[in-house]
Every structure is written in structure tokens, then in C-alpha cells.
PDB file of C-alpha atoms in Angstrom:
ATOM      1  CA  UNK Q  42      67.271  -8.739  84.704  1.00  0.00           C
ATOM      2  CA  UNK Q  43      68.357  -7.925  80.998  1.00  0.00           C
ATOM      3  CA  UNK Q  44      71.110  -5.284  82.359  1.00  0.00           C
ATOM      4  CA  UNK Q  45      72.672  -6.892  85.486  1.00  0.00           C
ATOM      5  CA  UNK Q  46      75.941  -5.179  86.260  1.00  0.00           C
ATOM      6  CA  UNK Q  47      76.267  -3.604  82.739  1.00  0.00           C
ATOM      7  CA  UNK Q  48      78.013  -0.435  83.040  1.00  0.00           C
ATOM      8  CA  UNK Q  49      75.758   2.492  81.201  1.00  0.00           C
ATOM      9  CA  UNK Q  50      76.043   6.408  80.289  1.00  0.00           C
ATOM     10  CA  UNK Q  51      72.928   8.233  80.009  1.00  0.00           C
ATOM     11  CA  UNK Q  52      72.525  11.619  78.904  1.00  0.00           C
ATOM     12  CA  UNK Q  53      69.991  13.702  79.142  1.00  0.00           C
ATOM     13  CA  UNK Q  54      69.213  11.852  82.140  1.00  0.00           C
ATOM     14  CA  UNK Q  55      67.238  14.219  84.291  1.00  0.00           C
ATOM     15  CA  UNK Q  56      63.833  14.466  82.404  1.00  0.00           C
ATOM     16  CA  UNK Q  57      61.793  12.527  79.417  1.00  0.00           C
ATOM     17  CA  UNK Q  58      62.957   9.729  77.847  1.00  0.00           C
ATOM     18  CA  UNK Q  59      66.750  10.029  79.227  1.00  0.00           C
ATOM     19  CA  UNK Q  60      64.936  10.141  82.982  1.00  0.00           C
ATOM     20  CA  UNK Q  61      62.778   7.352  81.913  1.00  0.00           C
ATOM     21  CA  UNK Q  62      65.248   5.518  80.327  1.00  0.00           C
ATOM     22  CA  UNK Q  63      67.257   5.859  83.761  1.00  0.00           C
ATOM     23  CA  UNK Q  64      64.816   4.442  85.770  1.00  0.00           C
ATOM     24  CA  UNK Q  65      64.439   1.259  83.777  1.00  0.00           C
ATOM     25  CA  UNK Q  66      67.719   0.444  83.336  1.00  0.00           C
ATOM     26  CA  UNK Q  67      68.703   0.961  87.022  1.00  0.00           C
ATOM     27  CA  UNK Q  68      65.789  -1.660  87.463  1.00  0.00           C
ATOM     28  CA  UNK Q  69      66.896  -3.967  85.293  1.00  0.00           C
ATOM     29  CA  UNK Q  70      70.336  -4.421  87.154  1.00  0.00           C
ATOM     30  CA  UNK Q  71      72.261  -1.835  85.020  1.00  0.00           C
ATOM     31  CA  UNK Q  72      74.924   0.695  87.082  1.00  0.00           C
ATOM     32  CA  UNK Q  73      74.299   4.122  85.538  1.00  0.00           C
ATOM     33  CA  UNK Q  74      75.886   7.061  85.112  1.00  0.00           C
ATOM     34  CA  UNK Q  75      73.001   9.664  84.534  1.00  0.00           C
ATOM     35  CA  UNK Q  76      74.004  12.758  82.984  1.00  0.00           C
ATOM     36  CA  UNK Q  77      72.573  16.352  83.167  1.00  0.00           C
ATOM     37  CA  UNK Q  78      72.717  19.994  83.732  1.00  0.00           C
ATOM     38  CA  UNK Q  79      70.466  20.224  85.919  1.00  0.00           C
ATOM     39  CA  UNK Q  80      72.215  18.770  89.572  1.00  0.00           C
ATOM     40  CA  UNK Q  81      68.660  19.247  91.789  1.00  0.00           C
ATOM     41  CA  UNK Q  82      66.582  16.766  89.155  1.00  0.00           C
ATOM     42  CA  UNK Q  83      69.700  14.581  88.587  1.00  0.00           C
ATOM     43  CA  UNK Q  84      69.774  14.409  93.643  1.00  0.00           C
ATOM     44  CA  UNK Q  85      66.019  13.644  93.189  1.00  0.00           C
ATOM     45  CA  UNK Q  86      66.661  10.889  90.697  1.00  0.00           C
ATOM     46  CA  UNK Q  87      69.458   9.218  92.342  1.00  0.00           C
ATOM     47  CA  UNK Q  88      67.125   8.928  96.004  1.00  0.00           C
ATOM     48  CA  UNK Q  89      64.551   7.427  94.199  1.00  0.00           C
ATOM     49  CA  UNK Q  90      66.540   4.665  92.764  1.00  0.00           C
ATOM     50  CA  UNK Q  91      68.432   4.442  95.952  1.00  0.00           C
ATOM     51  CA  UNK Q  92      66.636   0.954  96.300  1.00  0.00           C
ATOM     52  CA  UNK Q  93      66.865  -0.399  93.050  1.00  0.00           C
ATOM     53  CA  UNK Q  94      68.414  -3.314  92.163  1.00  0.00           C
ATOM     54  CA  UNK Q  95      71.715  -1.174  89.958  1.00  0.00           C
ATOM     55  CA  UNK Q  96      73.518   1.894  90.830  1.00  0.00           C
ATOM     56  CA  UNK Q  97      72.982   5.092  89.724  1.00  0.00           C
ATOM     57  CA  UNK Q  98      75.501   7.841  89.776  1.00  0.00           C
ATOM     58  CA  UNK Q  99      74.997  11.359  88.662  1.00  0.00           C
ATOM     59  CA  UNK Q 100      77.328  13.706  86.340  1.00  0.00           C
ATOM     60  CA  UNK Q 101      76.256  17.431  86.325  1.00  0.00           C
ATOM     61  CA  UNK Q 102      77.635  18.361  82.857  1.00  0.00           C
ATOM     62  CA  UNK Q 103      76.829  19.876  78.992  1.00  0.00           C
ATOM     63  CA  UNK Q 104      77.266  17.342  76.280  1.00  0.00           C
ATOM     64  CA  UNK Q 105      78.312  20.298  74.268  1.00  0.00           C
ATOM     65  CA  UNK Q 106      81.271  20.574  76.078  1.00  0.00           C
ATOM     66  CA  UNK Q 107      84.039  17.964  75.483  1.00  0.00           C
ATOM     67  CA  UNK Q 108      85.852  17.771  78.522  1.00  0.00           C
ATOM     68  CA  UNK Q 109      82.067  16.632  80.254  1.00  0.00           C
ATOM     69  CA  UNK Q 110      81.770  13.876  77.522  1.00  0.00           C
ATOM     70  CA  UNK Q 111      84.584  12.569  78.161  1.00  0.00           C
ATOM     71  CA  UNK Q 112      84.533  13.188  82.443  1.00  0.00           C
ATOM     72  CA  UNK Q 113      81.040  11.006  82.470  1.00  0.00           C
ATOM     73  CA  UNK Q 114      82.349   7.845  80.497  1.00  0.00           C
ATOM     74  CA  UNK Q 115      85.602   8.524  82.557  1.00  0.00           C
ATOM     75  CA  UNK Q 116      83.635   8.191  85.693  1.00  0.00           C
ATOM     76  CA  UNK Q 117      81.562   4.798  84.124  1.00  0.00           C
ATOM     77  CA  UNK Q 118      85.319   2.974  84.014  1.00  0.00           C
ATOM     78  CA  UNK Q 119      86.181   4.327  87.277  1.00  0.00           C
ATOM     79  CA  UNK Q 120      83.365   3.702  88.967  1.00  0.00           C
ATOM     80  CA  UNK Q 121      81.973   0.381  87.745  1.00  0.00           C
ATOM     81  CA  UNK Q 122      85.505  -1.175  86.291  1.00  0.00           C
ATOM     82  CA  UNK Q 123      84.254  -0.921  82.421  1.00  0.00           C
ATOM     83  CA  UNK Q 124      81.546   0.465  79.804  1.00  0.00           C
ATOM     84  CA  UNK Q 125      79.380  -1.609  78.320  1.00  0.00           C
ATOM     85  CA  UNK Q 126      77.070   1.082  76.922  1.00  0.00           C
ATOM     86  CA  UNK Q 127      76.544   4.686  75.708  1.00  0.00           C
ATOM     87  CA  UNK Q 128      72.965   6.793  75.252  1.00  0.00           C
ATOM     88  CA  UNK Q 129      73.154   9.249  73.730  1.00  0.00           C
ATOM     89  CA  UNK Q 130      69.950  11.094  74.659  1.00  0.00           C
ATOM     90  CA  UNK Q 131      70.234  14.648  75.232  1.00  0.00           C
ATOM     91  CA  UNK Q 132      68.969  17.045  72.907  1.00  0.00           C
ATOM     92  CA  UNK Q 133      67.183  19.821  72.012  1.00  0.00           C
ATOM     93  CA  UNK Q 134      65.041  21.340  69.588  1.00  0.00           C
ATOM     94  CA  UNK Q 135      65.423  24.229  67.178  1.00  0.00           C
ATOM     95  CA  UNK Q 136      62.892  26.979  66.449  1.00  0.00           C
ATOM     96  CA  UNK Q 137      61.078  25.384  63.336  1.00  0.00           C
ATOM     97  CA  UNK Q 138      63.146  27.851  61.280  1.00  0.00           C
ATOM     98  CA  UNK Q 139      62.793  27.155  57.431  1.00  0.00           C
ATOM     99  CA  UNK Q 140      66.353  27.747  55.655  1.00  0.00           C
ATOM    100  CA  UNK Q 141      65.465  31.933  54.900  1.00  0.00           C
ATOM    101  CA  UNK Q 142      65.232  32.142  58.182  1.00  0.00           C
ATOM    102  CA  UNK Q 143      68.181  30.330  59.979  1.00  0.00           C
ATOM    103  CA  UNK Q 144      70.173  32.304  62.111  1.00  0.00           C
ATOM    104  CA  UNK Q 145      73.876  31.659  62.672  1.00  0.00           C
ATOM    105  CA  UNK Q 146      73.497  31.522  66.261  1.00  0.00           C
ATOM    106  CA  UNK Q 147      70.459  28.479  66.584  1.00  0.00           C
ATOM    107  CA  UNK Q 148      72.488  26.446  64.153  1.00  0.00           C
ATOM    108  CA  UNK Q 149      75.832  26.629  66.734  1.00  0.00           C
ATOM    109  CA  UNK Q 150      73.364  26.165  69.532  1.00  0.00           C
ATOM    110  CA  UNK Q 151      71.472  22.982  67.885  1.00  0.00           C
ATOM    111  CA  UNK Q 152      74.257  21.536  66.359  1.00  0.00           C
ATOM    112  CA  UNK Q 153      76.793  21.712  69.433  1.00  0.00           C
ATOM    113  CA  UNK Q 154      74.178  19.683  71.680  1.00  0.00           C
ATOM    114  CA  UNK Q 155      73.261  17.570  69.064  1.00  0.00           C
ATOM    115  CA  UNK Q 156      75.672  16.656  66.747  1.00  0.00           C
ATOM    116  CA  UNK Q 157      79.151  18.039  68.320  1.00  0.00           C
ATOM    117  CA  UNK Q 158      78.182  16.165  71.750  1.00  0.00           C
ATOM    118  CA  UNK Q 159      77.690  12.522  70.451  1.00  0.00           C
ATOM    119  CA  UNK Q 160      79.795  13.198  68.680  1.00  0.00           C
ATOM    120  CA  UNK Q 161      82.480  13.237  71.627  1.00  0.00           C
ATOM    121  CA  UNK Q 162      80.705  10.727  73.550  1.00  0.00           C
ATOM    122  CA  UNK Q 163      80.529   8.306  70.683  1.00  0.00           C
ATOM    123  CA  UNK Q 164      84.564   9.219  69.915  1.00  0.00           C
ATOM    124  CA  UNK Q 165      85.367   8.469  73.900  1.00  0.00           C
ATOM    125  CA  UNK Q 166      83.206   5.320  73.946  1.00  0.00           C
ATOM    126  CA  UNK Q 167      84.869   3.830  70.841  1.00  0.00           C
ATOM    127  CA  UNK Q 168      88.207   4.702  72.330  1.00  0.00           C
ATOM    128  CA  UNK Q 169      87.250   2.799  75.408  1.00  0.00           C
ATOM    129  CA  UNK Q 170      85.317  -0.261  74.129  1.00  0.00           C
ATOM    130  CA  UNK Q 171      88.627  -1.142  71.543  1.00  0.00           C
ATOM    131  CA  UNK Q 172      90.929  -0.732  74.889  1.00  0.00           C
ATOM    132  CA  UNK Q 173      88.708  -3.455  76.727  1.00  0.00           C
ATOM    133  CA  UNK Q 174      88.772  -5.067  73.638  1.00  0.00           C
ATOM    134  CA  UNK Q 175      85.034  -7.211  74.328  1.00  0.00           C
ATOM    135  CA  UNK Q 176      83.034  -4.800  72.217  1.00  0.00           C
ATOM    136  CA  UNK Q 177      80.385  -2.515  73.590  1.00  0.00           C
ATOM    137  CA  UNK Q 178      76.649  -1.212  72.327  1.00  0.00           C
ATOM    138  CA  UNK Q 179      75.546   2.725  71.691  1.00  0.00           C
ATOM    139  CA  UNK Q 180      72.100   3.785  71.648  1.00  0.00           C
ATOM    140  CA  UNK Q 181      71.510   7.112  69.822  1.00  0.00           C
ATOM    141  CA  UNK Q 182      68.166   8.673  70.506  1.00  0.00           C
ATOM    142  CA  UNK Q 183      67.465  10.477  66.804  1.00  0.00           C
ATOM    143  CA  UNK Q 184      64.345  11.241  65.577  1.00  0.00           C
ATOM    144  CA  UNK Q 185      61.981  11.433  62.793  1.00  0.00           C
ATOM    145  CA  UNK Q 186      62.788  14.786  62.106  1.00  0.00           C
ATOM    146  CA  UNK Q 187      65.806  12.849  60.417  1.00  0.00           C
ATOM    147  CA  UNK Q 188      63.565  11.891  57.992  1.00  0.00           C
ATOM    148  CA  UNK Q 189      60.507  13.785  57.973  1.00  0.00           C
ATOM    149  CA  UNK Q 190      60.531  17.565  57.491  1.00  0.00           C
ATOM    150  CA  UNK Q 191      58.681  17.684  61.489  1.00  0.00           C
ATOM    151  CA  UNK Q 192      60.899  20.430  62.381  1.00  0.00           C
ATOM    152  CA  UNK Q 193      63.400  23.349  61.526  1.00  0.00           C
ATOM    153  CA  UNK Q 194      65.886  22.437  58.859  1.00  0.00           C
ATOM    154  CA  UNK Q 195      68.635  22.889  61.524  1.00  0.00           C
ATOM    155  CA  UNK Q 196      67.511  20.506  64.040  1.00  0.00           C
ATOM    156  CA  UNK Q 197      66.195  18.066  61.080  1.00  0.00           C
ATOM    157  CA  UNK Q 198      69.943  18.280  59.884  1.00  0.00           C
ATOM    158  CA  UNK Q 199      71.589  17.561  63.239  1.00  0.00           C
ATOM    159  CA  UNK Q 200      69.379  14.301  63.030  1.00  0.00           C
ATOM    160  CA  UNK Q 201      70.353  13.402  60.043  1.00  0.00           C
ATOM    161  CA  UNK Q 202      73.817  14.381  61.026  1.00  0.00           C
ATOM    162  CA  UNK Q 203      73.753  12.008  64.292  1.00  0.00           C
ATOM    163  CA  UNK Q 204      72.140   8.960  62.044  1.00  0.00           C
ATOM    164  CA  UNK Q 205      75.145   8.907  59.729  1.00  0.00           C
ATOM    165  CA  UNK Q 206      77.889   8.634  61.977  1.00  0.00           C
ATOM    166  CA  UNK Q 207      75.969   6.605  63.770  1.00  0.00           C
ATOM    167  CA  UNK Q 208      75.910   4.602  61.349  1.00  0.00           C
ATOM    168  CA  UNK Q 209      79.453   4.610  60.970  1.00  0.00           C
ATOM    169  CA  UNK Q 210      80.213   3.516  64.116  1.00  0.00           C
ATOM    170  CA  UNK Q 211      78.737   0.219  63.007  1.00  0.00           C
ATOM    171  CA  UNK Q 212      80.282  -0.188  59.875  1.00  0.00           C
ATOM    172  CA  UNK Q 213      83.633   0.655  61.338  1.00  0.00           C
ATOM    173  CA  UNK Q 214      83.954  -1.295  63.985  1.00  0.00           C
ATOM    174  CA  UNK Q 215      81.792  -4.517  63.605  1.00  0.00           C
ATOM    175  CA  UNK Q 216      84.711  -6.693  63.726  1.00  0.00           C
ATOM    176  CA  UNK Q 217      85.468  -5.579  67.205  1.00  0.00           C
ATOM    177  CA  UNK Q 218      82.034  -6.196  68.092  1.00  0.00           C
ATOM    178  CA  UNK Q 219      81.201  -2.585  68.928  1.00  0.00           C
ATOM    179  CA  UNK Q 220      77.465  -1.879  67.999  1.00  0.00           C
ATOM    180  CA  UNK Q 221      75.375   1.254  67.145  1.00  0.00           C
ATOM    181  CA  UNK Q 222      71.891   1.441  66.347  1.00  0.00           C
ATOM    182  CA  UNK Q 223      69.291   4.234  66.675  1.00  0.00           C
ATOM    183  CA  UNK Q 224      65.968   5.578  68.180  1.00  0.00           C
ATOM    184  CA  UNK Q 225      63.849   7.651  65.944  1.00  0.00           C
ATOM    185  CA  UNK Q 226      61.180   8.462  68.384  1.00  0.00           C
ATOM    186  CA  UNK Q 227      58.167  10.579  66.893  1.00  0.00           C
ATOM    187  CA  UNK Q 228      55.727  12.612  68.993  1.00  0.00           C
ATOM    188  CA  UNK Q 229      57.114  11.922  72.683  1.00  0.00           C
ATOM    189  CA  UNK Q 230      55.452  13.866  75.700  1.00  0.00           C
ATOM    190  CA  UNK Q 231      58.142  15.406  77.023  1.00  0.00           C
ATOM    191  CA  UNK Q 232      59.373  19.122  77.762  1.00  0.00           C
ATOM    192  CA  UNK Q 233      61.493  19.361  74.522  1.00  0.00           C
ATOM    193  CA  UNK Q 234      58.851  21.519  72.834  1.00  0.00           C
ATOM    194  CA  UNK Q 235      57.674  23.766  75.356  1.00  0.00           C
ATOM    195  CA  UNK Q 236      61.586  24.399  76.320  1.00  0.00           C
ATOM    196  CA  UNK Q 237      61.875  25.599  72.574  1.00  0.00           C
ATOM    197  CA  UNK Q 238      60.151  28.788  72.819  1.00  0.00           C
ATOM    198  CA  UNK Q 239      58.418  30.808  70.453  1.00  0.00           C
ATOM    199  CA  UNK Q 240      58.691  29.351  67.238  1.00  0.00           C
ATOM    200  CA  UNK Q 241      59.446  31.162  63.937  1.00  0.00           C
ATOM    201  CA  UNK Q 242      55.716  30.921  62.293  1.00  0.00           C
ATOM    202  CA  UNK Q 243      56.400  30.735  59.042  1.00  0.00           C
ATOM    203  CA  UNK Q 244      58.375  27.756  59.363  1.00  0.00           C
ATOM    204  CA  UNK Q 245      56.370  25.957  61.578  1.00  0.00           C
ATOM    205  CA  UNK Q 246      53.118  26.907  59.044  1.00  0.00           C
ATOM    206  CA  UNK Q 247      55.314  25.296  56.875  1.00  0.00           C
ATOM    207  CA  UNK Q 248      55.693  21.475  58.066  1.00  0.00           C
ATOM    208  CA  UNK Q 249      51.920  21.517  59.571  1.00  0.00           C
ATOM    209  CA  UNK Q 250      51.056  19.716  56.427  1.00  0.00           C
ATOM    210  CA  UNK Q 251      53.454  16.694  57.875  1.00  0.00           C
ATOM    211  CA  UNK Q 252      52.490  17.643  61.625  1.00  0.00           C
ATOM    212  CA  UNK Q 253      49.004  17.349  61.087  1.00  0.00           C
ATOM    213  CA  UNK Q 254      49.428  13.383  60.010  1.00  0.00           C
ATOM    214  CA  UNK Q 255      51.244  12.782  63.548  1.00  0.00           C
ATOM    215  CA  UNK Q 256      49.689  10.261  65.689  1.00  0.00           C
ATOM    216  CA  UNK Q 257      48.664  10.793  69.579  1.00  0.00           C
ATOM    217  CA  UNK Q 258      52.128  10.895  71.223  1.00  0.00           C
ATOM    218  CA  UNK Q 259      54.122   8.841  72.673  1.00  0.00           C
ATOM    219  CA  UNK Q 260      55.119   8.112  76.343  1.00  0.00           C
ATOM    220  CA  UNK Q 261      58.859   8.105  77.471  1.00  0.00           C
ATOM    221  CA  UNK Q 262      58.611   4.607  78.872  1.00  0.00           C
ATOM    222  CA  UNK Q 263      57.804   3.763  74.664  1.00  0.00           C
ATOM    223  CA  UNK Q 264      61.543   5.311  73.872  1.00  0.00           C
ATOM    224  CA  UNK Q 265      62.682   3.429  77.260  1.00  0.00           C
ATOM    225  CA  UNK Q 266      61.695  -0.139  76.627  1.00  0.00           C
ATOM    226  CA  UNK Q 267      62.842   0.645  72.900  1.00  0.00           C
ATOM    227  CA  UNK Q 268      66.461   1.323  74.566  1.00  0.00           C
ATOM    228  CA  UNK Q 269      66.476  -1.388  76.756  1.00  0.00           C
ATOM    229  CA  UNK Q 270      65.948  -3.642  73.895  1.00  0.00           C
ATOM    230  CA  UNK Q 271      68.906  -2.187  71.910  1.00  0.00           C
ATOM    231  CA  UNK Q 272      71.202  -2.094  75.213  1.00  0.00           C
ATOM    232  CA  UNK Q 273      70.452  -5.507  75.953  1.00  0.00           C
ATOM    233  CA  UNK Q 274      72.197  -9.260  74.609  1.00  0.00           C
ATOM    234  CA  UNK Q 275      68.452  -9.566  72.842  1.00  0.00           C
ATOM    235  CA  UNK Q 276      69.678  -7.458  70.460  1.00  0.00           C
ATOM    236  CA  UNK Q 277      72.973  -8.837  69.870  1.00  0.00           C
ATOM    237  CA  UNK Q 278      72.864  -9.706  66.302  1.00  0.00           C
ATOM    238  CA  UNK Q 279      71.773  -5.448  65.616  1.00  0.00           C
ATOM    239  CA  UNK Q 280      74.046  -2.932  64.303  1.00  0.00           C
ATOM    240  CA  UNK Q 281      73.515   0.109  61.998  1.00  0.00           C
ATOM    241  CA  UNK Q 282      69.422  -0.140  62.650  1.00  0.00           C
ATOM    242  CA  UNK Q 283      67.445   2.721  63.152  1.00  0.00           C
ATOM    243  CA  UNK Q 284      64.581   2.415  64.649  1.00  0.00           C
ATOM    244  CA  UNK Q 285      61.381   4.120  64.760  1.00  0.00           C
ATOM    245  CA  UNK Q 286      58.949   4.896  67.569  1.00  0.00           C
ATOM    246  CA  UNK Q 287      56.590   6.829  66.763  1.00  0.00           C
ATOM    247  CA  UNK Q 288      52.780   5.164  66.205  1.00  0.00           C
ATOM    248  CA  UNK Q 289      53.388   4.821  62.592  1.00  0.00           C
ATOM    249  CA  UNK Q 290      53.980   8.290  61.435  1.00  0.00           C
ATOM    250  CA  UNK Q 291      56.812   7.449  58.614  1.00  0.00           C
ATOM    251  CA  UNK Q 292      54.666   4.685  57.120  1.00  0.00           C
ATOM    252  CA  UNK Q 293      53.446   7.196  54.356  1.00  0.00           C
TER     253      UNK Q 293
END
């Protein structure tokens, strides 16, 4: 087992790639903390992992809220003695918005999930893995919308955002052996689009030029196995990479 009593975070842990990414890690011998809002998804996770050969433990919280970012890797150390590794999963999408049309209120939304939150995981976790002083690994599930115009400016920003300090991270703090790559999945079946609602038209007639080129979408388990990978000692010599999963769809 590539995880065997690695202690993990997981957000957005109750559907898609963060539920997927659950359930293989838990299987490969990881104990997980498994983070969501939503408590009833998070109860039927955890009893159908009850057999597997990690633990899982759930956190009912908002990654746009501090105090939860820091409560969940909290829990990690006092649950499983340490933290070996952060994902930072959750997400969300904006409305497909081109800049004429941003409103004040989907940028605070967007950007408070998906930049403001890792960025308070990421800021816990570093405090953490220097106190242990043995180094640690974050996985930060981006997108190509970080480097494609696929979406909204907004949420294409907070991708971008999330990439740099990502980034960072592993510029920072290589000599303490802390390491940060990314996940820039493409086209995933998940619920992140049909949870965005109606989107503004204009913008989305706007990047159907670079939507059209997409290729069939992905699965979860694609952005799972490419976690596992980057959470596991096979990628120990990997730092600052981000890495795409998405059928070839930023190869033009």
C-alpha cells in the first residue's frame, strides 16, 4: 500500500474527485481526515470505508472559513499523531462571467473558497510540517481554467491565484523537504457545473471557441490516481509541478 499510516486532509471530500480521492487513499493504507459541508454524504462515506484497510474521519466544515482550516489539520495531529499530507480539493465554480460582467459579490464568493481557503490550509500545514520538522507533501487540485480561458475570469483567476502560491510553497520550503505540486484536471464528471447555476451567456458564448476543443471528460478516479501519485514516496523527487489531467486539452 503506497499510503500506509500516512496521515491525510482532504477537502472537498464528500463528492467528485475529493470523494474519490477519499476512497483510494483510505485503501491504500492512508488515515484520512475527509472534509465537507455536507455531514449526511461525509456519515455515508465514513460506513463505507468502515472496512478499509486506513481510517477515515470526517470534519463538517467551510474551507472559507479559517477557524475550519485550521480545526481539520488540528484534528489530523490529534487524531493520527502527525500530517503527512494536505489536498486541497474543494472548490467551486463561477458563473462564466466575462470581466463587464463580474459582480462584486461572485468574486468574494469564488475567491474565499478558492483562493482564501488553501490558502489557510496551506498556511496551517506549513506551520505544522516545519514543527515536525520531517517535511510533508500538498496536493492542490487547480485546473485548466488556470491556463485556458474555460471559464469566468473570476474563477480562471482564483486558479491562477492557487498555482502561484502553490508554487511558492515549493520554492520556500524545499530545504525542509516540504513539497507542493498541482492537479490541473480538465473536463471531470462531477457536480461542479450543474451546482453553478445559470450561467451569464455572454460569457460562456464567449470561451465556447476553447470549450468546443475539450475532450470527452474525465472520471474522478483519473484526478484520484493522479493524487495518489503526488501524495505518495513515488513522487518524492516532485515539487513545484503542475500537472495536467485532462485528455490533452492544453496541448494546442
Amino acid at each position: 500500500m503506497k499510503l500506509a499510516n500516512k496521515s491525510i486532509v482532504v477537502t472537498g471530500a464528500s463528492a467528485g474527485m475529493g470523494k474519490s480521492i477519499v476512497e483510494l487513499f483510505v485503501n491504500e493504507g492512508a488515515n484520512v481526515v475527509a472534509v465537507a459541508r455536507r455531514a449526511e454524504r461525509l456519515a455515508a462515506l465514513q460506513e463505507s470505508l468502515k472496512d478499509a484497510p486506513g481510517k477515515l474521519v470526517v470534519f463538517t466544515g467551510d474551507v472559507s472559513k479559517k477557524e475550519d482550516n485550521e480545526a481539520m489539520i488540528d484534528l489530523a495531529v490529534s487524531e493520527f499523531g502527525k500530517l503527512d499530507v494536505l489536498v486541497n480539493n474543494a472548490g467551486v465554480m463561477d458563473d462564466m462571467a466575462a470581466m463587464a460582467d463580474v459582480t462584486d459579490e461572485k468574486y468574494d464568493y469564488v475567491m474565499d473558497i478558492n483562493v482564501y481557503g488553501p490558502l489557510c490550509s496551506m498556511r496551517k500545514a506549513c506551520q505544522v510540517f516545519l514543527a515536525q520538522g520531517n517535511g510533508g507533501s500538498i496536493v492542490t487540485v487547480s485546473s485548466v481554467g488556470s491556463m485556458h480561458q474555460a471559464a469566468g475570469a473570476v474563477y480562471c483567476a482564483s486558479k491562477a491565484a492557487v498555482n502561484a502560491y502553490s508554487r511558492h510553497v515549493a520554492f520556500t520550503y524545499m530545504k525542509e523537504g516540504i513539497r507542493s505540486n498541482i492537479i490541473a484536471p480538465g473536463g471531470i464528471a462531477t457536480e461542479i457545473a450543474s451546482s453553478m447555476g445559470m450561467p451569464n451567456m455572454d460569457g460562456f458564448a464567449r470561451v465556447k471557441p476553447v470549450q468546443a476543443l475539450a475532450p470527452a471528460p474525465g472520471q474522478p478516479s483519473d484526478i484520484a490516481n493522479a493524487a495518489l501519485f503526488l501524495a505518495s514516496d513515488d513522487s518524492a523527487y516532485i515539487s513545484g509541478a503542475i500537472l495536467p489531467v485532462d485528455g490533452g486539452w492544453t496541448a494546442f
